[in-house]
Amino acid sequence: TCLQSLVIEKFGEETWEKLKASAQVQDTFMTYTVYDDTITIKLIQEACKTLGVPMEAILKLFGEYFFKFCKMSGYDRMLRTLGGNLTEFIENLDALHSYLALSYQEMNAPSFRVERAADGKMLLHYYSDRSGLCHIVPGIIEAVAKDFFDLDVTMDILDMNEEVERTGKKEHVVFLIVQKACRKMRKAKAARLRDSQDNQSDQEALQAAFLRMKEKYLSVSACPVKKSRWDVVRSVVMFGKGHLVNTFEPIYPERLWIEEKTFCNAFPFHIVFDESLQIKQAGVTIQKYVPGLQTQKIRLDEYFSIIHPQITFDISSICKFINSQFVLKTRREMMPEAWKHQPTLKLRGQMIWMESTRCMMYMCSPKLRSLQELEQRKMHLSDIAPHDTTRDLILLNQQRLAEIELSNQLERKKEELRVLSQHLAIEKKKTETLLYAMLPEHVANQLKEGEFKTCTILFSDVVTFTNICAACEPIQIVNMLNSMYSKFDRLTSVHEVYKVETIGDAYMVVGGVPVPTGSHALRVANFALGMRISAKEVMNPVTGEPIQIRVGIHTGPVLAGVVGDKMPRYCLFGDTVNTASRMESHGLPDKVHLSPTAYRALENQGFEIIERGEIEVKGKGKMTTYFLIQNLNATKDEIMGRPITPLDHKGKQKRMPERNQCVLTQIFKQPPFSIDSKIGLPAVPAGRLFWHLVRALLMCFSNFNLSPN
């Protein structure tokens, strides 16, 4: 992934696509998946051919960019805290890799060892069983030195061989690290050069200063004696002057104030062994899980093998890698018979050479990644010393492993979606080609996009529907919804709005889609008023009283289209749908809630509308909304699509027979009727109006069935 970013940034995306195609590698790489180095080598070889650059130069450039890539990926602070200078930084790289191996379990990291030559030069030993990648190291180290420590260094290969030190690694490369003059000294030197052309004298002065520093360094006693009180005071006074390393000197006690038993309990995982690897001392807990350590005169290599660094198990090899982190693993054949089916115990820690006793102390902790590994080895957190951070590491890493698994799943899903998206793009291209062959391109695009500049959407739901469901039998809910939806469905025909869908108690309609019309807001508003009237005729099965509904309306643009293979549905998409739903959910019982755009569409159209005021709408912020009260130009019967009935002697409308109501409903639904553009109610052309009225009156006021003639 880093190589991909490098090529795209330096040479452009076209170059990366060309490299990827010529190397025949996959499109994307998963974070926690292990890939063969041949993929990297292939890409680098193709980059050399394409760009005409030697492989060493490409690898060094990659190393520089890899450091930058790690910083961008969130490892900046972790890298900065590895060491206070370049030597400490390199010496702690193995510890960093060991930590990262907790997350990237199968990572195969190189190993580094810093050596000071007799002439004061720094030698870097690089060990890796991944051959061909050593030229990345100079790019990384030089970038680290410049960025973190403000140093200019150069690295040259002194020696390159395979397994000379019997490390088990295939490649061992020795680099010479040379520090150039620092940037501040460069400026001073440049000024001196302007005054004098004698470069040799400056070089000799610099060399003499270096030798003085070296002598001062070598003159420091390895085992300083106890300071007098005045020495202590002097060191405190000088503490603020100069660098801390140059002024601070520790004070050691004359004797060790801890007894053997206490030490073995305080450090339950430690082993002391001599130059012949014979064990002299061990912590109490390590004796518990490796019982053979209680035997007298046993060798360390009889019970353990070295996993990291991969060196021969002798004292001289251990001393060479004294600054590395050591990982030891118990030998299964030396464990009790009952324990041989368990996973072997691994220990991770530091080797400390004790010159006075000519012994080595291995201060360690169990290497565990999770609570599961702890259980598999029949161990408990109480076996680890309270001061040992391994306790916290196990618990923290348990949570991290869960996050890694989730991240893995998300990455896999993302990759699946990417592949599906590619396939979809191919199929879409085929469909478009076929469509353009059948229709003019601009017509096909309009049909394909399915975009409507404006429409009006309505959502409704039943107030306290959840409580009703909890208190009723399922069949009662079905009957209630069937009665309500049947009434609403009839109103969709009366006002010519399109029913999109119903989900539970939610009912969704739209005006102006799929057939565009200028009166979509009026139609939906009249439909909403009709819904409110119809809902009063549907009874709540719990209370026996009419149900209450909430209605929300919003006007705006949408995308529309048919989706799905099985039971395809005509669906609407866009923020207009979301806002209409918010109007419904933020509405009040038995109220028709309008958004600002819906209000503007209905303003001065003969409706009574009152302002609700400014409310906080989820996902939208503050909005000034309105309530639709009534249509001032239409009666309830007109809203409901009912025929006008004559008045009785008391001035009330007579109730006509149900059969005649059905006849009138059918008449008003016949094709000659259209929607009046002003009030959104049925109207018919004048030429046919007379005959429809005559037919209706005859049917209403006679008990005879008329023939079609």
XYZ file of C-alpha atoms in Angstrom:
709
model
C 0.000 0.000 0.000
C 2.918 2.310 0.769
C 4.471 1.563 -2.621
C 1.150 2.353 -4.288
C 0.959 5.727 -2.486
C 4.587 6.500 -3.406
C 4.144 5.832 -7.134
C 0.840 7.727 -7.316
C 2.270 10.756 -5.467
C 5.608 10.917 -7.323
C 4.702 9.650 -10.790
C 0.894 9.768 -11.093
C -1.942 7.266 -11.035
C -1.431 6.239 -14.662
C 2.058 4.985 -13.846
C 0.694 2.940 -10.934
C -2.001 1.372 -13.119
C 0.660 0.525 -15.712
C 2.937 -1.016 -13.061
C 0.066 -2.971 -11.528
C -0.986 -4.335 -14.909
C 2.543 -5.297 -15.996
C 3.302 -6.934 -12.608
C -0.129 -8.639 -12.636
C -0.942 -7.824 -9.030
C -4.322 -7.345 -7.408
C -6.127 -4.034 -7.056
C -6.230 -3.650 -3.271
C -4.458 -5.045 -0.221
C -6.017 -5.899 3.152
C -4.360 -4.473 6.281
C -4.081 -7.667 8.352
C -3.421 -10.116 5.499
C 0.094 -11.432 4.830
C 1.332 -11.083 1.251
C 4.378 -12.642 -0.354
C 7.398 -10.394 -0.901
C 7.433 -11.464 -4.554
C 4.559 -9.003 -5.114
C 6.706 -6.124 -3.818
C 9.757 -7.294 -5.797
C 7.651 -7.632 -8.973
C 6.332 -4.105 -8.612
C 9.808 -2.696 -7.924
C 11.294 -4.504 -10.923
C 8.542 -3.158 -13.169
C 9.093 0.334 -11.701
C 12.796 0.068 -12.611
C 11.913 -0.825 -16.210
C 9.219 1.828 -16.573
C 11.078 4.699 -14.895
C 14.588 3.717 -15.956
C 15.912 3.882 -12.373
C 18.195 1.301 -10.649
C 16.576 -0.991 -8.093
C 18.745 0.338 -5.255
C 17.535 3.892 -5.920
C 13.879 2.790 -6.051
C 14.232 0.870 -2.775
C 15.945 3.803 -1.048
C 13.206 6.160 -2.247
C 10.674 3.627 -0.982
C 12.410 3.583 2.425
C 12.214 7.386 2.706
C 8.562 7.350 1.760
C 7.810 4.390 4.064
C 8.888 6.488 7.059
C 6.589 9.304 5.885
C 3.809 6.765 5.260
C 4.132 5.367 8.824
C 3.879 8.884 10.255
C 0.753 9.593 8.203
C -0.723 6.251 9.330
C -0.669 7.307 13.001
C 2.702 5.942 14.184
C 4.409 9.346 14.443
C 4.326 9.678 18.247
C 5.222 6.027 18.773
C 8.310 6.405 16.579
C 9.379 9.696 18.188
C 9.430 8.136 21.668
C 11.652 5.166 20.744
C 14.895 6.927 21.673
C 16.559 10.218 22.471
C 19.173 9.785 19.736
C 19.627 7.777 16.565
C 21.459 4.899 18.294
C 18.714 4.448 20.899
C 16.094 4.685 18.165
C 17.664 1.840 16.153
C 18.289 -0.305 19.244
C 14.591 -0.117 20.158
C 13.233 -0.986 16.711
C 13.150 -4.689 17.599
C 11.028 -3.902 20.682
C 8.624 -1.911 18.497
C 8.332 -4.814 16.063
C 7.668 -7.151 18.975
C 4.823 -4.895 20.123
C 3.364 -4.621 16.625
C 3.458 -8.412 16.337
C 0.662 -8.467 18.940
C -1.631 -6.996 16.277
C 0.088 -8.214 13.098
C 0.673 -11.734 14.378
C 2.347 -13.111 11.241
C 4.625 -10.152 10.540
C 8.197 -11.113 9.680
C 10.242 -8.130 10.807
C 14.008 -7.687 10.416
C 16.380 -7.347 13.354
C 18.846 -4.511 14.018
C 22.017 -4.284 16.084
C 24.191 -1.195 16.535
C 27.936 -1.582 17.017
C 30.506 1.109 17.777
C 33.728 0.531 15.829
C 37.134 1.204 17.398
C 37.461 4.449 15.469
C 34.125 5.685 16.813
C 32.134 4.964 13.674
C 28.663 3.483 13.957
C 27.993 0.109 12.344
C 24.447 -1.096 11.813
C 23.909 -4.850 11.498
C 20.745 -5.746 9.602
C 19.394 -9.294 9.752
C 16.487 -10.515 7.654
C 15.252 -13.707 6.040
C 13.553 -11.560 3.370
C 16.366 -11.090 0.880
C 16.562 -8.235 -1.593
C 15.065 -5.520 0.620
C 18.167 -4.265 2.463
C 18.401 -1.097 0.344
C 15.193 0.130 1.987
C 17.083 0.559 5.280
C 19.267 3.571 4.277
C 16.176 5.425 3.057
C 14.379 4.858 6.379
C 17.329 5.605 8.691
C 18.412 8.741 6.820
C 14.831 10.064 6.873
C 14.534 9.326 10.624
C 17.831 11.048 11.403
C 16.842 14.158 9.455
C 13.285 14.396 10.756
C 13.640 13.372 14.418
C 17.235 14.310 15.320
C 18.119 17.053 12.805
C 21.087 15.028 11.565
C 22.389 14.416 8.061
C 23.782 10.902 7.814
C 24.883 8.699 4.954
C 24.851 4.903 4.907
C 27.131 2.636 2.900
C 27.194 -1.146 2.758
C 30.453 -2.521 4.219
C 29.611 -6.196 4.033
C 26.776 -8.430 2.820
C 26.629 -12.161 3.443
C 24.334 -14.993 4.395
C 24.219 -16.605 7.833
C 27.800 -15.787 8.740
C 26.751 -15.300 12.345
C 24.553 -18.441 12.243
C 21.505 -16.356 13.018
C 19.102 -18.468 11.021
C 18.407 -15.396 8.892
C 19.294 -15.512 5.232
C 20.706 -12.026 4.877
C 23.179 -10.169 7.104
C 24.174 -6.693 5.929
C 26.578 -4.351 7.738
C 26.046 -0.641 7.110
C 28.490 2.143 7.949
C 26.645 5.210 9.268
C 28.533 8.463 8.850
C 27.216 11.709 10.272
C 27.718 14.795 8.162
C 28.313 18.205 9.734
C 25.106 19.425 11.348
C 23.124 22.182 9.664
C 24.131 24.928 12.103
C 27.790 24.008 11.734
C 27.402 24.097 7.958
C 26.400 27.763 8.063
C 29.318 28.635 10.357
C 31.647 26.658 8.149
C 30.395 28.429 5.053
C 31.164 31.767 6.732
C 34.655 30.589 7.596
C 35.205 29.446 4.032
C 34.429 32.935 2.816
C 37.134 34.255 5.136
C 39.672 31.520 4.515
C 40.208 28.860 1.896
C 41.974 26.570 4.323
C 39.475 23.633 4.525
C 42.064 21.230 5.885
C 42.556 23.138 9.127
C 38.808 23.164 9.803
C 38.680 19.430 9.236
C 41.574 18.824 11.608
C 39.953 21.014 14.276
C 36.724 19.050 13.951
C 38.623 15.749 14.195
C 40.485 16.943 17.301
C 37.194 17.967 18.946
C 35.771 14.545 18.165
C 38.799 12.797 19.708
C 38.504 14.930 22.878
C 34.838 13.931 23.150
C 35.771 10.292 22.659
C 38.487 10.453 25.383
C 36.058 12.151 27.745
C 33.502 9.430 27.030
C 36.006 6.605 27.574
C 37.299 8.197 30.774
C 33.907 7.806 32.470
C 34.131 5.011 35.036
C 31.882 2.012 34.416
C 31.266 1.580 38.140
C 31.375 5.025 39.763
C 32.054 5.200 43.473
C 29.764 6.794 45.998
C 29.645 10.593 45.743
C 30.442 12.879 48.612
C 27.760 15.299 49.784
C 29.505 18.157 47.946
C 29.548 16.124 44.714
C 25.808 15.596 45.067
C 25.192 19.311 45.658
C 27.432 20.196 42.696
C 25.551 17.820 40.398
C 22.205 19.306 41.513
C 23.478 22.835 40.850
C 24.790 21.797 37.417
C 21.604 19.904 36.615
C 20.068 22.789 34.642
C 23.238 23.438 32.636
C 23.982 21.506 29.512
C 22.388 18.254 28.393
C 20.974 15.921 31.026
C 23.129 13.008 29.824
C 26.320 15.009 30.431
C 25.437 16.175 33.962
C 23.424 13.391 35.603
C 25.270 10.630 37.448
C 23.344 8.048 39.493
C 24.191 7.121 43.101
C 24.446 3.433 43.989
C 24.148 1.935 47.510
C 27.140 0.261 49.175
C 25.164 -2.985 49.440
C 21.936 -4.398 48.055
C 19.128 -3.883 50.569
C 16.949 -6.797 49.491
C 17.071 -10.425 50.510
C 17.065 -13.325 48.051
C 13.547 -14.574 48.865
C 12.017 -11.121 48.494
C 13.779 -10.570 45.170
C 12.529 -13.885 43.740
C 8.968 -13.026 44.800
C 9.142 -9.423 43.575
C 10.423 -10.564 40.162
C 8.614 -13.893 39.659
C 9.822 -14.205 36.056
C 13.611 -13.941 36.025
C 16.545 -16.278 35.478
C 20.210 -15.820 36.390
C 22.735 -18.008 34.544
C 26.507 -18.075 34.216
C 28.820 -18.109 31.195
C 28.274 -21.835 30.704
C 24.469 -21.241 30.710
C 24.107 -23.024 34.054
C 21.094 -21.666 35.951
C 21.932 -20.080 39.301
C 18.633 -18.495 40.294
C 14.990 -18.261 39.084
C 11.808 -16.412 40.064
C 9.091 -18.271 41.949
C 6.424 -18.236 39.232
C 8.730 -19.356 36.441
C 9.684 -22.321 38.647
C 5.968 -23.123 38.936
C 5.435 -23.318 35.166
C 8.858 -24.799 34.297
C 9.360 -27.272 37.168
C 12.736 -28.428 35.841
C 14.286 -25.116 36.935
C 14.178 -26.367 40.533
C 16.714 -29.035 39.630
C 20.314 -28.307 40.547
C 23.012 -27.792 37.906
C 20.804 -27.596 34.812
C 21.574 -25.579 31.700
C 19.274 -22.893 30.354
C 19.415 -24.249 26.795
C 18.116 -27.624 27.999
C 14.734 -26.112 28.866
C 14.560 -23.110 26.516
C 15.289 -22.215 22.910
C 15.853 -18.658 21.643
C 13.122 -17.426 19.284
C 14.363 -13.853 18.922
C 16.937 -12.791 18.009
C 17.748 -15.952 16.051
C 21.230 -16.587 17.364
C 23.195 -19.523 18.696
C 22.480 -20.166 22.374
C 25.808 -19.152 23.924
C 26.939 -16.282 26.107
C 29.022 -14.536 23.421
C 26.100 -14.349 20.950
C 23.811 -13.086 23.699
C 26.335 -10.363 24.585
C 26.431 -9.243 20.951
C 22.659 -8.646 21.018
C 22.565 -7.424 24.629
C 20.420 -4.416 23.649
C 17.836 -6.530 21.821
C 14.669 -7.906 23.285
C 14.970 -11.654 23.852
C 12.145 -14.137 23.376
C 12.635 -17.618 24.824
C 10.332 -20.613 24.408
C 10.128 -23.699 26.628
C 11.060 -27.020 25.047
C 7.951 -29.213 24.923
C 9.915 -32.430 25.483
C 11.174 -31.123 28.848
C 7.715 -30.397 30.232
C 5.729 -32.799 32.450
C 3.729 -35.389 30.477
C 0.361 -33.856 31.450
C 1.432 -30.443 30.099
C 2.676 -31.536 26.668
C -0.701 -30.946 24.990
C -0.696 -27.306 26.138
C 0.833 -24.472 24.080
C 4.450 -23.824 25.039
C 5.250 -20.884 27.300
C 7.086 -17.954 25.702
C 9.022 -15.394 27.726
C 9.946 -11.893 26.562
C 12.471 -9.676 28.278
C 15.917 -8.134 28.623
C 19.361 -9.646 29.142
C 21.539 -7.822 31.721
C 25.223 -8.683 32.119
C 26.550 -8.573 35.697
C 30.317 -8.126 35.463
C 31.057 -8.678 39.163
C 29.482 -12.155 39.210
C 30.195 -12.935 35.541
C 26.546 -13.900 35.194
C 23.674 -12.895 32.947
C 20.228 -12.018 34.311
C 17.197 -12.529 32.074
C 14.458 -10.204 33.390
C 11.276 -11.250 31.594
C 7.491 -11.627 31.485
C 5.230 -14.195 29.810
C 4.562 -13.301 26.175
C 0.757 -13.392 25.908
C -1.584 -11.643 23.497
C -4.996 -12.333 25.026
C -6.925 -13.821 27.918
C -7.495 -16.905 25.776
C -3.744 -17.548 25.571
C -3.540 -17.018 29.336
C -6.217 -19.684 29.897
C -4.630 -22.128 27.430
C -1.468 -22.126 29.530
C -3.461 -22.615 32.760
C -2.190 -19.250 34.023
C -3.890 -16.392 35.866
C -3.308 -12.659 36.043
C -2.292 -13.130 39.687
C 0.793 -15.065 38.481
C 2.130 -11.829 36.971
C 3.657 -9.276 39.328
C 1.434 -6.239 40.030
C 4.185 -3.896 38.809
C 4.469 -5.795 35.500
C 2.626 -3.974 32.683
C 1.999 -7.341 30.991
C -1.229 -7.457 33.003
C -2.500 -4.257 31.413
C -1.154 -5.271 28.014
C -3.167 -8.505 28.003
C -6.396 -6.747 28.963
C -5.876 -3.877 26.512
C -4.882 -6.202 23.700
C -7.986 -8.329 24.315
C -10.074 -5.313 23.364
C -7.730 -4.449 20.491
C -8.024 -7.947 19.027
C -11.804 -7.539 18.949
C -11.361 -4.196 17.174
C -8.935 -5.779 14.700
C -11.439 -8.520 13.885
C -14.136 -5.916 13.334
C -11.751 -3.898 11.170
C -10.985 -7.053 9.184
C -14.660 -7.691 8.574
C -15.217 -4.086 7.485
C -12.256 -4.265 5.115
C -13.525 -7.503 3.594
C -16.991 -6.016 3.148
C -15.474 -2.883 1.642
C -13.519 -4.997 -0.820
C -16.622 -7.005 -1.714
C -18.526 -3.769 -2.303
C -15.694 -2.443 -4.462
C -15.750 -5.585 -6.629
C -19.534 -5.458 -6.848
C -19.318 -1.777 -7.766
C -16.931 -2.615 -10.594
C -19.242 -5.335 -11.885
C -22.185 -2.963 -11.585
C -20.325 -0.316 -13.600
C -19.657 -2.876 -16.355
C -23.301 -3.979 -16.430
C -24.452 -0.369 -16.354
C -22.243 0.385 -19.343
C -23.823 -2.508 -21.238
C -27.311 -1.306 -20.316
C -26.537 2.236 -21.403
C -25.144 1.019 -24.721
C -28.339 -0.943 -25.344
C -30.505 1.979 -24.234
C -28.697 4.466 -26.499
C -29.189 2.074 -29.393
C -32.965 2.195 -28.836
C -33.547 5.854 -27.878
C -31.949 9.245 -28.518
C -29.284 9.879 -25.878
C -30.944 12.867 -24.182
C -34.257 10.966 -23.895
C -32.490 7.893 -22.534
C -30.610 9.977 -19.935
C -33.819 11.606 -18.725
C -35.458 8.191 -18.353
C -32.345 6.700 -16.733
C -31.874 9.428 -14.147
C -35.521 9.458 -13.087
C -35.104 12.914 -11.569
C -38.131 15.079 -10.762
C -37.462 18.738 -10.127
C -40.200 19.016 -7.539
C -42.919 16.935 -5.916
C -44.755 16.722 -2.598
C -44.321 13.757 -0.247
C -46.574 12.776 2.648
C -45.913 10.438 5.561
C -48.430 9.413 8.210
C -48.499 7.082 11.179
C -50.885 6.056 13.956
C -50.340 7.708 17.342
C -49.438 5.184 20.116
C -49.458 2.337 17.582
C -46.887 0.378 19.620
C -49.097 0.499 22.723
C -52.110 -0.609 20.699
C -50.144 -3.572 19.332
C -49.045 -4.577 22.828
C -52.657 -4.618 24.121
C -54.419 -6.326 21.179
C -54.608 -9.600 19.347
C -52.810 -9.620 15.975
C -56.080 -10.047 14.062
C -57.467 -6.882 15.649
C -54.436 -4.909 14.443
C -54.815 -6.363 10.953
C -58.503 -5.420 10.869
C -57.776 -1.890 12.087
C -55.005 -1.308 9.524
C -57.071 -2.863 6.730
C -59.978 -0.536 7.487
C -57.687 2.511 7.640
C -55.670 1.654 4.530
C -58.798 0.896 2.512
C -60.106 4.385 3.243
C -56.728 5.964 2.450
C -56.418 3.968 -0.779
C -59.814 5.267 -1.949
C -58.637 8.819 -1.298
C -55.514 8.283 -3.470
C -57.895 7.689 -6.407
C -60.028 10.698 -5.503
C -57.079 13.106 -5.402
C -54.867 11.315 -7.926
C -51.794 10.929 -5.748
C -49.423 7.968 -5.940
C -49.242 5.502 -3.048
C -45.568 4.589 -2.625
C -45.658 2.071 0.213
C -46.946 1.103 3.649
C -44.724 -0.221 6.424
C -46.541 -1.168 9.609
C -48.682 1.834 10.484
C -46.716 4.183 8.204
C -48.352 5.322 4.955
C -46.441 7.158 2.214
C -47.855 8.955 -0.839
C -46.419 11.405 -3.360
C -47.888 13.995 -5.684
C -46.228 14.884 -9.000
C -44.555 11.474 -9.376
C -44.461 9.432 -11.545
C -46.683 11.700 -13.679
C -45.508 15.317 -13.289
C -48.215 17.862 -12.445
C -48.171 21.452 -11.279
C -50.856 20.916 -8.604
C -48.986 18.193 -6.655
C -48.924 20.191 -3.405
C -52.693 20.917 -3.561
C -53.531 17.276 -4.240
C -51.418 16.004 -1.348
C -52.801 18.694 1.003
C -56.413 17.719 0.189
C -55.464 14.057 0.552
C -54.007 14.794 4.016
C -57.217 16.543 5.105
C -59.180 13.539 3.823
C -56.909 11.177 5.785
C -57.621 13.075 8.975
C -61.386 12.776 8.392
C -61.153 9.078 7.427
C -59.078 8.233 10.514
C -62.000 9.313 12.737
C -64.058 6.483 11.222
C -61.497 3.849 12.297
C -61.799 2.653 15.899
C -59.001 1.917 18.328
C -59.533 -1.763 19.340
C -58.264 -0.990 22.855
C -60.299 2.103 23.777
C -63.119 1.829 21.241
C -62.525 5.476 20.298
C -61.360 6.834 16.909
C -57.652 6.512 16.222
C -55.431 9.551 15.836
C -52.841 10.005 13.112
C -49.866 12.291 12.541
C -49.237 13.616 9.051
C -46.107 15.305 7.688
C -45.707 16.961 4.271
C -42.638 18.313 2.479
C -42.093 19.630 -1.052
C -38.817 19.251 -2.936
C -36.854 17.349 -5.616
C -36.444 13.564 -5.625
C -34.908 10.739 -7.617
C -37.260 7.951 -8.588
C -36.757 4.544 -10.115
C -37.567 0.853 -10.053
C -35.235 -1.213 -7.855
C -34.949 -4.916 -7.094
C -35.009 -8.164 -9.078
C -37.701 -10.006 -7.152
C -40.866 -7.970 -6.670
C -39.359 -4.754 -8.132
C -40.507 -1.591 -6.396
C -40.886 1.961 -7.613
C -38.947 3.925 -4.978
C -38.118 7.533 -4.196
C -34.710 8.714 -3.023
C -33.311 11.972 -1.739
C -33.319 14.396 1.145
C -36.943 15.366 0.380
C -38.048 11.900 1.513
C -36.044 12.235 4.731
C -37.432 15.706 5.493
C -41.031 14.582 4.877
C -40.461 11.726 7.331
C -39.066 14.214 9.881
C -42.213 16.370 9.499
C -44.306 13.327 10.380
C -42.162 12.204 13.339
C -42.026 15.760 14.774
C -45.746 16.342 14.240
C -48.633 16.311 16.700
C -51.680 13.998 16.938
C -54.497 14.828 14.524
C -52.366 17.548 12.867
C -51.029 17.979 9.335
C -47.451 19.238 9.758
C -45.969 21.303 6.908
C -42.346 22.101 6.118
C -41.408 25.631 4.969
C -41.299 24.580 1.299
C -44.678 22.826 1.547
C -46.109 25.973 3.170
C -44.812 28.140 0.329
C -46.341 25.780 -2.236
C -49.777 26.032 -0.524
C -49.642 29.713 0.359
C -52.457 31.782 -1.219
C -54.067 28.616 -2.589
C -57.229 28.737 -0.471
C -55.990 26.835 2.589
C -56.097 27.855 6.235
C -52.579 27.442 7.608
C -51.205 28.492 10.987
C -47.578 28.871 11.984
C -46.322 26.381 14.540
C -43.072 28.257 15.159
C -39.406 27.318 15.213
C -38.633 23.742 16.296
C -35.495 21.610 16.428
C -35.715 18.937 13.722
C -33.401 15.939 14.018
C -30.681 16.080 11.383
C -31.950 19.432 10.053
C -31.458 21.892 12.851
C -33.998 24.630 13.552
C -36.962 24.935 11.151
C -40.067 27.135 11.141
C -42.989 24.768 10.458
C -46.752 25.102 9.999
C -50.045 23.262 10.543
C -52.600 22.777 7.743
C -56.101 23.381 9.168
C -58.581 23.190 6.275
C -59.382 23.908 2.618
C -61.460 27.104 2.582
C -62.803 26.413 -0.915
C -64.020 22.834 -0.436
C -66.461 20.987 1.825
C -65.713 17.770 3.675
C -67.753 15.823 1.118
C -65.710 17.292 -1.678
C -62.522 16.503 0.184
C -63.716 12.934 0.718
C -64.978 12.571 -2.861
C -68.560 12.016 -1.702
C -71.585 13.156 -3.794
C -73.656 16.175 -2.608
C -76.784 14.874 -0.833
C -80.139 16.762 -0.623
C -81.244 18.374 2.662
C -84.181 17.025 4.732
C -86.874 19.187 6.374
C -84.543 19.918 9.304
C -81.804 21.244 7.009
C -79.576 18.175 7.423
C -78.218 16.145 4.553
C -80.150 12.974 3.817
C -78.309 9.706 3.987
C -78.523 8.004 0.589
C -78.501 4.223 0.173
C -75.095 2.580 0.165
C -75.677 1.261 -3.328
C -76.208 4.753 -4.687
C -73.063 6.010 -2.909
C -71.084 3.345 -4.684
C -72.635 4.302 -8.016
C -71.703 7.978 -7.557
C -68.186 7.034 -6.482
C -67.794 4.993 -9.625
C -69.144 7.877 -11.760
C -66.678 10.355 -10.267
C -63.842 7.895 -10.876
C -64.635 7.459 -14.563
C -62.225 8.853 -17.203
C -64.095 12.059 -18.121
C -63.291 13.454 -14.671
C -60.087 15.320 -14.057
C -58.549 17.285 -11.195
C -59.373 20.956 -10.946
C -56.106 22.836 -10.951
C -57.304 25.486 -8.468
C -58.756 23.424 -5.622
C -57.512 19.943 -6.508
C -61.042 18.417 -6.633
C -62.886 16.404 -9.352
C -64.160 18.442 -12.266
C -65.522 17.346 -15.652
C -65.651 18.898 -19.106
C -68.863 20.958 -19.616
C -69.919 18.906 -22.687
C -70.452 15.751 -20.648
C -71.472 17.232 -17.333
C -75.206 17.299 -18.103
C -75.498 13.612 -18.972
C -73.500 12.514 -15.918
C -75.683 14.547 -13.585
C -78.872 13.224 -15.163
C -77.691 9.671 -14.857
C -76.648 10.212 -11.246
C -79.926 11.821 -10.234
C -81.997 9.092 -11.860
C -80.025 6.414 -10.058
C -80.197 8.173 -6.707
C -83.940 8.917 -6.689
C -85.359 5.771 -8.172
C -85.324 2.177 -7.075
C -85.171 0.876 -10.621
C -82.068 -0.494 -12.271
C -81.512 1.376 -15.554
C -80.120 -0.269 -18.587
C -76.934 1.146 -20.089
C -79.066 2.911 -22.699
